[in-house]
CSV table of C-alpha atoms and ligand atoms in Angstrom, one decimal:
chain,number,residue,atom,x,y,z
A,1,MET,CA,81.8,59.1,43.3
A,2,ALA,CA,83.1,56.4,45.5
A,3,ASP,CA,81.3,53.0,45.3
A,4,TYR,CA,80.3,51.6,48.7
A,5,SER,CA,78.8,48.3,47.5
A,6,GLU,CA,81.6,46.4,49.3
A,7,VAL,CA,80.5,48.0,52.6
A,8,ILE,CA,76.9,47.3,51.9
A,9,ARG,CA,77.7,43.6,51.1
A,10,PHE,CA,79.7,43.4,54.3
A,11,ILE,CA,76.9,44.7,56.5
A,12,HIS,CA,74.4,42.4,55.0
A,13,ARG,CA,76.7,39.5,55.5
A,14,MET,CA,77.5,40.5,59.1
A,15,TYR,CA,73.8,40.5,60.0
A,16,GLY,CA,73.2,37.4,57.9
A,17,THR,CA,70.4,38.7,55.7
A,18,ASP,CA,69.7,40.3,52.3
A,19,GLU,CA,66.7,42.1,53.8
A,20,PHE,CA,66.5,45.7,55.1
A,21,ILE,CA,68.8,46.2,58.1
A,22,PRO,CA,67.7,48.8,60.6
A,23,LEU,CA,70.0,51.0,62.6
A,24,SER,CA,69.2,49.7,66.1
A,25,VAL,CA,66.3,47.5,67.2
A,26,PRO,CA,65.4,46.1,70.7
A,27,LYS,CA,65.8,42.5,71.5
A,28,PHE,CA,63.3,40.6,73.8
A,29,VAL,CA,64.8,37.2,74.5
A,30,GLY,CA,64.5,36.8,78.2
A,31,ASN,CA,61.8,37.2,80.9
A,32,GLU,CA,60.0,40.1,79.3
A,33,LYS,CA,56.7,38.3,78.6
A,34,LYS,CA,56.8,36.6,82.0
A,35,TYR,CA,57.2,39.8,84.0
A,36,LEU,CA,54.7,41.7,81.8
A,37,GLU,CA,52.1,38.9,82.3
A,38,GLU,CA,52.7,39.1,86.0
A,39,CYS,CA,51.9,42.8,86.0
A,40,ILE,CA,48.6,42.2,84.1
A,41,ASP,CA,47.6,39.1,86.2
A,42,THR,CA,48.1,41.1,89.4
A,43,THR,CA,46.6,44.3,87.9
A,44,PHE,CA,49.8,46.2,89.1
A,45,VAL,CA,50.5,47.9,85.8
A,46,SER,CA,50.8,51.5,87.1
A,47,SER,CA,52.1,53.3,90.2
A,48,VAL,CA,51.9,50.3,92.6
A,49,GLY,CA,54.0,47.1,92.2
A,50,LYS,CA,57.3,45.6,93.0
A,51,PHE,CA,59.2,46.0,89.7
A,52,VAL,CA,60.0,49.7,90.2
A,53,ASP,CA,61.8,49.2,93.5
A,54,ARG,CA,63.5,46.0,92.1
A,55,PHE,CA,64.6,47.8,88.9
A,56,GLU,CA,66.1,50.6,91.0
A,57,GLU,CA,67.9,48.3,93.4
A,58,GLU,CA,69.3,46.2,90.5
A,59,MET,CA,70.5,49.4,88.8
A,60,VAL,CA,72.3,50.5,91.9
A,61,ARG,CA,74.1,47.2,91.9
A,62,TYR,CA,74.9,47.3,88.2
A,63,THR,CA,76.2,50.9,88.1
A,64,GLY,CA,77.7,51.3,91.5
A,65,ALA,CA,75.7,54.4,92.2
A,66,LYS,CA,74.4,55.1,95.7
A,67,LYS,CA,70.9,55.6,94.5
A,68,ALA,CA,68.9,55.2,91.3
A,69,VAL,CA,65.5,56.8,90.6
A,70,VAL,CA,63.7,55.7,87.5
A,71,CYS,CA,61.2,57.9,85.6
A,72,VAL,CA,59.2,58.1,82.4
A,73,SER,CA,61.9,59.3,80.0
A,74,GLY,CA,65.6,60.2,79.7
A,75,THR,CA,64.5,63.7,78.8
A,76,ASN,CA,62.7,64.2,82.1
A,77,ALA,CA,65.5,62.5,84.0
A,78,LEU,CA,67.7,65.3,82.6
A,79,HIS,CA,65.1,68.0,83.4
A,80,MET,CA,64.9,66.8,87.0
A,81,SER,CA,68.7,66.5,87.3
A,82,LEU,CA,69.2,70.1,86.3
A,83,MET,CA,66.6,71.3,88.7
A,84,LEU,CA,68.1,69.2,91.5
A,85,VAL,CA,71.6,70.7,91.1
A,86,GLY,CA,70.0,74.2,91.3
A,87,VAL,CA,69.9,75.4,87.6
A,88,GLU,CA,67.5,78.4,87.4
A,89,ARG,CA,66.0,80.7,84.8
A,90,ASN,CA,68.7,82.6,82.9
A,91,ASP,CA,71.6,80.5,84.1
A,92,GLU,CA,74.0,79.2,81.5
A,93,VAL,CA,74.9,75.6,81.1
A,94,LEU,CA,78.0,74.4,79.3
A,95,THR,CA,77.2,71.5,76.9
A,96,GLN,CA,77.7,70.1,73.4
A,97,ALA,CA,76.2,71.2,70.1
A,98,LEU,CA,76.8,67.7,69.0
A,99,THR,CA,74.0,65.9,70.9
A,100,PHE,CA,70.4,64.8,70.7
A,101,ILE,CA,67.9,67.6,71.2
A,102,ALA,CA,66.8,66.3,74.6
A,103,THR,CA,69.9,67.7,76.3
A,104,CYS,CA,69.0,71.2,75.3
A,105,ASN,CA,65.3,70.8,75.7
A,106,ALA,CA,65.8,69.8,79.3
A,107,LEU,CA,67.6,73.0,80.2
A,108,SER,CA,65.2,75.1,78.1
A,109,TYR,CA,62.3,73.9,80.3
A,110,ILE,CA,63.9,75.7,83.2
A,111,GLY,CA,64.6,78.8,81.1
A,112,ALA,CA,68.4,78.2,81.2
A,113,HIS,CA,70.6,78.7,78.1
A,114,PRO,CA,73.2,76.4,76.6
A,115,VAL,CA,76.8,77.6,75.9
A,116,PHE,CA,78.2,75.2,73.3
A,117,ILE,CA,81.7,73.9,73.9
A,118,ASP,CA,83.6,71.9,71.3
A,119,VAL,CA,84.1,68.1,71.5
A,120,ASP,CA,87.2,66.0,71.4
A,121,ARG,CA,88.3,64.2,68.2
A,122,SER,CA,89.1,61.2,70.4
A,123,THR,CA,85.7,60.8,72.1
A,124,MET,CA,83.1,62.9,70.1
A,125,GLY,CA,82.1,64.3,73.6
A,126,LEU,CA,82.7,67.5,75.5
A,127,SER,CA,86.4,68.5,75.5
A,128,PRO,CA,87.9,69.4,78.8
A,129,ASP,CA,90.6,71.4,77.0
A,130,ALA,CA,88.0,73.5,75.1
A,131,MET,CA,85.9,73.8,78.3
A,132,LYS,CA,88.9,75.1,80.3
A,133,GLU,CA,89.9,77.5,77.5
A,134,TRP,CA,86.4,79.0,77.4
A,135,LEU,CA,86.3,79.4,81.2
A,136,VAL,CA,89.7,81.0,81.3
A,137,LYS,CA,88.6,83.5,78.7
A,138,ASN,CA,85.1,84.2,79.9
A,139,ALA,CA,84.5,83.2,83.4
A,140,GLU,CA,85.0,84.7,86.8
A,141,ILE,CA,84.2,83.5,90.3
A,142,ARG,CA,82.2,85.7,92.6
A,143,ASN,CA,80.8,84.7,96.0
A,144,GLY,CA,81.7,81.1,95.2
A,145,GLN,CA,79.7,81.1,91.9
A,146,CYS,CA,80.9,81.1,88.4
A,147,TYR,CA,79.8,83.9,86.1
A,148,ASN,CA,80.1,84.7,82.4
A,149,ARG,CA,81.9,88.0,82.3
A,150,ASN,CA,80.3,89.0,79.0
A,151,THR,CA,76.7,88.2,79.7
A,152,GLY,CA,76.7,88.6,83.5
A,153,CYS,CA,74.8,85.3,83.7
A,154,ARG,CA,75.7,82.6,86.2
A,155,VAL,CA,77.3,79.5,84.7
A,156,LYS,CA,75.6,76.9,86.9
A,157,ALA,CA,76.1,73.5,85.4
A,158,CYS,CA,78.0,71.5,82.8
A,159,VAL,CA,76.3,68.6,80.8
A,160,PRO,CA,78.8,66.5,78.9
A,161,MET,CA,77.2,63.7,76.8
A,162,HIS,CA,78.8,60.3,76.2
A,163,THR,CA,78.2,60.2,72.5
A,164,PHE,CA,77.0,56.9,71.0
A,165,GLY,CA,78.1,55.2,74.3
A,166,HIS,CA,81.8,56.4,74.1
A,167,PRO,CA,82.8,58.0,77.5
A,168,VAL,CA,84.1,61.5,77.5
A,169,ARG,CA,87.3,62.4,79.4
A,170,ILE,CA,85.1,62.7,82.5
A,171,ASP,CA,87.8,62.8,85.2
A,172,GLU,CA,89.2,66.0,83.8
A,173,ILE,CA,85.8,67.5,83.5
A,174,VAL,CA,85.1,66.6,87.1
A,175,ASP,CA,88.2,68.6,88.2
A,176,ILE,CA,87.4,71.6,86.1
A,177,CYS,CA,83.9,71.7,87.4
A,178,ALA,CA,85.2,71.6,91.0
A,179,GLU,CA,87.7,74.4,90.3
A,180,TYR,CA,85.0,76.7,88.8
A,181,HIS,CA,82.1,75.8,91.2
A,182,ILE,CA,80.1,74.3,88.4
A,183,GLU,CA,77.6,71.4,89.0
A,184,LEU,CA,78.2,68.4,86.8
A,185,VAL,CA,75.2,66.5,85.3
A,186,GLU,CA,76.1,63.7,82.9
A,187,ASP,CA,73.9,63.0,79.9
A,188,ALA,CA,74.6,59.3,80.0
A,189,ALA,CA,71.4,58.6,78.0
A,190,GLU,CA,73.3,56.5,75.5
A,191,SER,CA,75.9,54.9,77.8
A,192,ILE,CA,74.3,52.3,80.0
A,193,GLY,CA,77.1,49.8,80.7
A,194,SER,CA,79.9,52.2,79.4
A,195,LYS,CA,82.7,52.8,81.8
A,196,PHE,CA,85.6,55.3,82.3
A,197,LYS,CA,88.6,53.8,84.1
A,198,GLY,CA,86.3,51.0,85.3
A,199,GLN,CA,83.7,53.3,86.8
A,200,HIS,CA,80.2,53.4,85.2
A,201,THR,CA,79.3,56.6,83.3
A,202,GLY,CA,76.6,58.7,85.0
A,203,THR,CA,78.3,58.2,88.4
A,204,PHE,CA,80.9,60.9,88.1
A,205,GLY,CA,78.6,63.9,88.2
A,206,LYS,CA,76.2,65.0,91.0
A,207,VAL,CA,73.5,63.4,88.8
A,208,GLY,CA,73.7,61.2,85.7
A,209,ALA,CA,70.7,60.7,83.4
A,210,ILE,CA,70.1,57.5,81.4
A,211,SER,CA,67.5,56.7,78.8
A,212,PHE,CA,65.5,53.5,78.2
A,213,ASN,CA,63.8,54.6,75.0
A,214,GLY,CA,63.2,51.9,72.4
A,215,ASN,CA,66.3,52.6,70.4
A,216,LYS,CA,68.7,52.5,73.3
A,217,THR,CA,70.8,49.5,74.4
A,218,ILE,CA,68.1,48.3,76.8
A,219,THR,CA,64.5,49.6,76.8
A,220,THR,CA,61.5,49.9,79.1
A,221,GLY,CA,59.3,51.0,76.1
A,222,GLY,CA,59.9,54.6,77.3
A,223,GLY,CA,61.8,55.4,80.4
A,224,GLY,CA,64.7,57.0,82.1
A,225,MET,CA,66.8,57.0,85.2
A,226,MET,CA,68.8,59.3,87.4
A,227,LEU,CA,71.9,58.1,89.2
A,228,PHE,CA,73.1,59.7,92.4
A,229,GLN,CA,76.2,59.5,94.6
A,230,ASP,CA,74.4,61.5,97.3
A,231,GLU,CA,71.6,59.3,98.7
A,232,GLU,CA,69.7,62.3,100.2
A,233,LEU,CA,69.6,64.0,96.9
A,234,GLY,CA,68.3,60.7,95.4
A,235,LYS,CA,65.6,60.5,98.0
A,236,LEU,CA,64.5,64.1,97.2
A,237,ALA,CA,64.4,63.2,93.5
A,238,LYS,CA,62.1,60.2,94.2
A,239,HIS,CA,59.9,62.5,96.2
A,240,ILE,CA,59.6,65.2,93.6
A,241,THR,CA,59.1,62.9,90.7
A,242,THR,CA,56.2,61.3,92.5
A,243,GLN,CA,54.1,64.4,93.0
A,244,ALA,CA,55.9,65.2,96.3
A,245,LYS,CA,53.3,63.4,98.3
A,246,ILE,CA,53.9,62.9,102.0
A,247,PRO,CA,53.5,59.2,102.6
A,248,HIS,CA,50.2,58.5,104.4
A,249,ARG,CA,47.6,55.8,104.2
A,250,TRP,CA,44.7,58.2,103.3
A,251,GLU,CA,45.8,61.8,103.4
A,252,PHE,CA,46.8,63.6,100.2
A,253,ARG,CA,49.3,66.3,101.3
A,254,HIS,CA,52.3,67.5,99.3
A,255,ASP,CA,55.2,69.7,100.4
A,256,HIS,CA,56.8,70.7,97.0
A,257,VAL,CA,55.7,71.4,93.5
A,258,GLY,CA,56.0,67.8,92.3
A,259,TYR,CA,56.0,66.1,89.0
A,260,ASN,CA,54.3,62.9,87.7
A,261,TYR,CA,57.6,61.5,86.4
A,262,ARG,CA,57.3,58.1,88.0
A,263,MET,CA,58.0,55.1,85.8
A,264,PRO,CA,55.0,52.8,85.7
A,265,ASN,CA,55.4,49.2,87.1
A,266,ILE,CA,54.8,47.7,83.7
A,267,ASN,CA,57.7,49.6,82.2
A,268,ALA,CA,59.9,48.7,85.1
A,269,ALA,CA,59.0,45.0,84.6
A,270,LEU,CA,60.3,45.2,81.0
A,271,GLY,CA,63.4,46.9,82.4
A,272,CYS,CA,64.1,44.1,84.9
A,273,ALA,CA,64.0,41.5,82.2
A,274,GLN,CA,66.2,43.6,79.8
A,275,LEU,CA,68.7,44.2,82.5
A,276,GLU,CA,69.2,40.5,83.0
A,277,ASN,CA,70.6,40.4,79.5
A,278,LEU,CA,72.4,43.7,79.3
A,279,ASP,CA,75.9,42.3,79.6
A,280,ARG,CA,75.1,39.8,76.8
A,281,TYR,CA,73.9,42.7,74.6
A,282,ILE,CA,77.0,44.7,75.2
A,283,LYS,CA,79.2,41.8,74.5
A,284,SER,CA,77.4,41.3,71.2
A,285,LYS,CA,77.5,45.0,70.3
A,286,ARG,CA,81.3,45.1,71.0
A,287,GLN,CA,81.8,42.0,68.9
A,288,VAL,CA,79.9,43.8,66.0
A,289,ALA,CA,82.2,46.8,66.5
A,290,THR,CA,85.3,44.6,66.4
A,291,GLU,CA,84.2,43.1,63.1
A,292,TYR,CA,83.5,46.6,61.7
A,293,GLU,CA,86.9,47.9,62.9
A,294,GLU,CA,88.7,45.0,61.2
A,295,PHE,CA,86.7,45.4,58.0
A,296,PHE,CA,87.1,49.2,57.7
A,297,LYS,CA,90.9,48.9,57.9
A,298,SER,CA,90.8,47.8,54.3
A,299,ILE,CA,88.4,50.5,53.0
A,300,PRO,CA,90.1,53.7,51.8
A,301,ASP,CA,88.9,57.1,53.1
A,302,MET,CA,86.7,55.5,55.8
A,303,GLU,CA,87.5,55.3,59.4
A,304,PHE,CA,85.6,53.3,62.0
A,305,PHE,CA,85.3,55.2,65.3
A,306,VAL,CA,86.7,53.3,68.3
A,307,ASP,CA,86.6,54.1,72.0
A,308,SER,CA,89.7,55.7,73.5
A,309,GLU,CA,92.2,54.7,76.1
A,310,ASN,CA,90.8,54.1,79.6
A,311,THR,CA,87.3,53.6,78.4
A,312,PHE,CA,84.9,50.7,77.9
A,313,SER,CA,82.2,51.7,75.4
A,314,ASN,CA,78.8,49.9,75.0
A,315,TYR,CA,79.0,50.8,71.3
A,316,TRP,CA,75.4,51.8,71.3
A,317,LEU,CA,75.6,53.2,67.8
A,318,ASN,CA,78.5,52.5,65.5
A,319,ALA,CA,79.9,55.4,63.6
A,320,VAL,CA,82.1,55.7,60.5
A,321,ILE,CA,84.0,58.9,59.5
A,322,LEU,CA,83.9,59.7,55.8
A,323,LYS,CA,86.4,61.8,53.9
A,324,ASP,CA,84.2,64.9,53.6
A,325,LYS,CA,80.6,66.1,53.3
A,326,GLU,CA,80.2,64.9,49.7
A,327,ALA,CA,81.4,61.4,50.6
A,328,GLN,CA,79.0,61.5,53.6
A,329,LEU,CA,76.0,62.2,51.3
A,330,ASP,CA,77.1,59.6,48.8
A,331,PHE,CA,77.4,57.0,51.5
A,332,LEU,CA,74.0,57.9,53.0
A,333,GLN,CA,72.4,57.7,49.6
A,334,GLN,CA,73.9,54.4,48.5
A,335,THR,CA,73.3,52.6,51.8
A,336,ASN,CA,69.7,53.7,52.3
A,337,ASP,CA,69.0,52.9,48.6
A,338,ASN,CA,70.3,49.3,49.2
A,339,GLY,CA,68.6,48.1,52.3
A,340,VAL,CA,71.1,49.3,54.9
A,341,MET,CA,69.8,52.0,57.2
A,342,THR,CA,72.3,54.7,58.0
A,343,ARG,CA,72.0,58.3,59.1
A,344,PRO,CA,74.1,61.3,59.7
A,345,ILE,CA,74.9,62.7,63.1
A,346,TRP,CA,72.1,65.0,64.6
A,347,GLU,CA,71.8,68.5,63.1
A,348,LEU,CA,74.0,70.6,65.4
A,349,MET,CA,72.1,72.3,68.2
A,350,ASN,CA,73.6,75.7,67.3
A,351,ARG,CA,72.1,75.4,63.9
A,352,LEU,CA,68.5,75.0,65.2
A,353,PRO,CA,66.3,78.1,65.4
A,354,MET,CA,65.9,77.8,69.2
A,355,PHE,CA,69.6,77.8,69.9
A,356,GLU,CA,71.3,79.6,67.0
A,357,LYS,CA,71.8,82.8,69.1
A,358,CYS,CA,73.5,80.9,72.0
A,359,GLU,CA,77.2,81.4,72.6
A,360,ASN,CA,79.7,78.9,71.2
A,361,ASP,CA,83.4,78.6,71.1
A,362,GLY,CA,83.8,78.1,67.4
A,363,LEU,CA,83.1,74.3,67.5
A,364,LYS,CA,85.9,73.3,65.2
A,365,ASN,CA,85.8,69.5,65.9
A,366,THR,CA,82.0,69.6,66.2
A,367,VAL,CA,81.6,70.9,62.7
A,368,TRP,CA,84.3,68.5,61.4
A,369,PHE,CA,82.3,65.5,62.8
A,370,ALA,CA,79.0,66.9,61.6
A,371,ASP,CA,80.3,66.9,58.0
A,372,ARG,CA,81.7,63.3,58.2
A,373,VAL,CA,80.0,61.0,60.6
A,374,VAL,CA,77.5,58.4,59.6
A,375,ASN,CA,75.9,55.9,62.0
A,376,ILE,CA,75.7,52.3,60.6
A,377,PRO,CA,73.6,49.3,61.8
A,378,SER,CA,74.4,48.5,65.4
A,379,SER,CA,71.7,46.0,66.6
A,380,VAL,CA,72.6,43.2,69.0
A,381,ARG,CA,73.1,39.8,67.2
A,382,LEU,CA,71.9,36.9,69.3
B,401,LIG,C1,67.9,59.3,74.0
B,401,LIG,C2,68.6,60.5,74.5
B,401,LIG,C3,68.0,61.3,75.5
B,401,LIG,C4,66.6,61.3,75.9
B,401,LIG,O1,66.0,60.2,76.2
B,401,LIG,P1,64.4,59.8,76.0
B,401,LIG,O2,64.3,58.7,76.9
B,401,LIG,O3,64.2,59.6,74.6
B,401,LIG,O4,63.7,61.0,76.5
B,401,LIG,C5,68.7,62.4,76.0
B,401,LIG,N1,70.0,62.6,75.6
B,401,LIG,C6,70.6,61.9,74.6
B,401,LIG,C7,71.9,62.2,74.2
B,401,LIG,C8,69.9,60.8,74.0
B,401,LIG,O5,70.5,60.1,73.1
């Protein structure tokens, strides 16, 4: 059995403590308290107040999207995104088996089904090559829509996920989606601040969904956001996520089935303060990653995962690749026994009871990663 004590010592040293080191914890070093107090002092903690509009405007500026609509979680940002691009019951959606459950839950809420496409070894995200191969083999275009020839179901959307903040080859996925009349929704839950060829992730698809859960790079307690290039679609999203109420001083009339997905003012206040420090956090995370990268060059049979050409990753969660499944288990055991929190990648979606019957393309790289990847401490150091 390999001995990982040198790695454990390095991680303790890097975070400057002998105590327990968590995987990823939030940092509140800016105006968080000030803005929260302002909410409480003015009583505007809920659906009225200035922080929601301000947070959305600042996010438009930060990401370069035409419109940003914040909501109560990344999961419902994904749910709403899929509805907005027209995914319906029994549609199929191309996505990754290597993702957090929320991606698949969101499409299940609509009654759509995932088709699991393999990931790239270079990005850990949806592979345009594998996607193209599956489409060439299985898809046909009828009346301007893509259908799965074997199941007869419409293939309505594609949801790539920027794993751990590392952007997928999104430009190629954009082209394939256009060729096959497939709507593109980016699961950018983990990739606030990450860019592909200088453009912010979540702004390539028709909609991009971002999460502000407590373990993400910046947090609003719980929260999410949709990014749009189409301003009208963004306005519709805002309307539907706020109960589809027709604005009026006293009348309560609604013109859609709406959702109460609005982000409360108090959460947006936290978000505004967090956003002020986002670039500092990313700088710190990338510095941590650089130190890991250097260190792991000298460790046999371990590889530190780095972002690929043309990309700028926020390094939300750092990942190492072990030799095999046995080494993965040994490493998990030794680190967690010695005050360094680590965890394997998520159980693959196609191995969960809800999705085990869903179609997949063999998932060669996906399974390879599942047997080898371990996430190591990634918190911001300030
Ligand atoms: C965190 C996350 C989500 C969901 O975000 P919540 O805000 O927790 O609902 C969705 N997809 C991925 C890949 C995530 O990591």
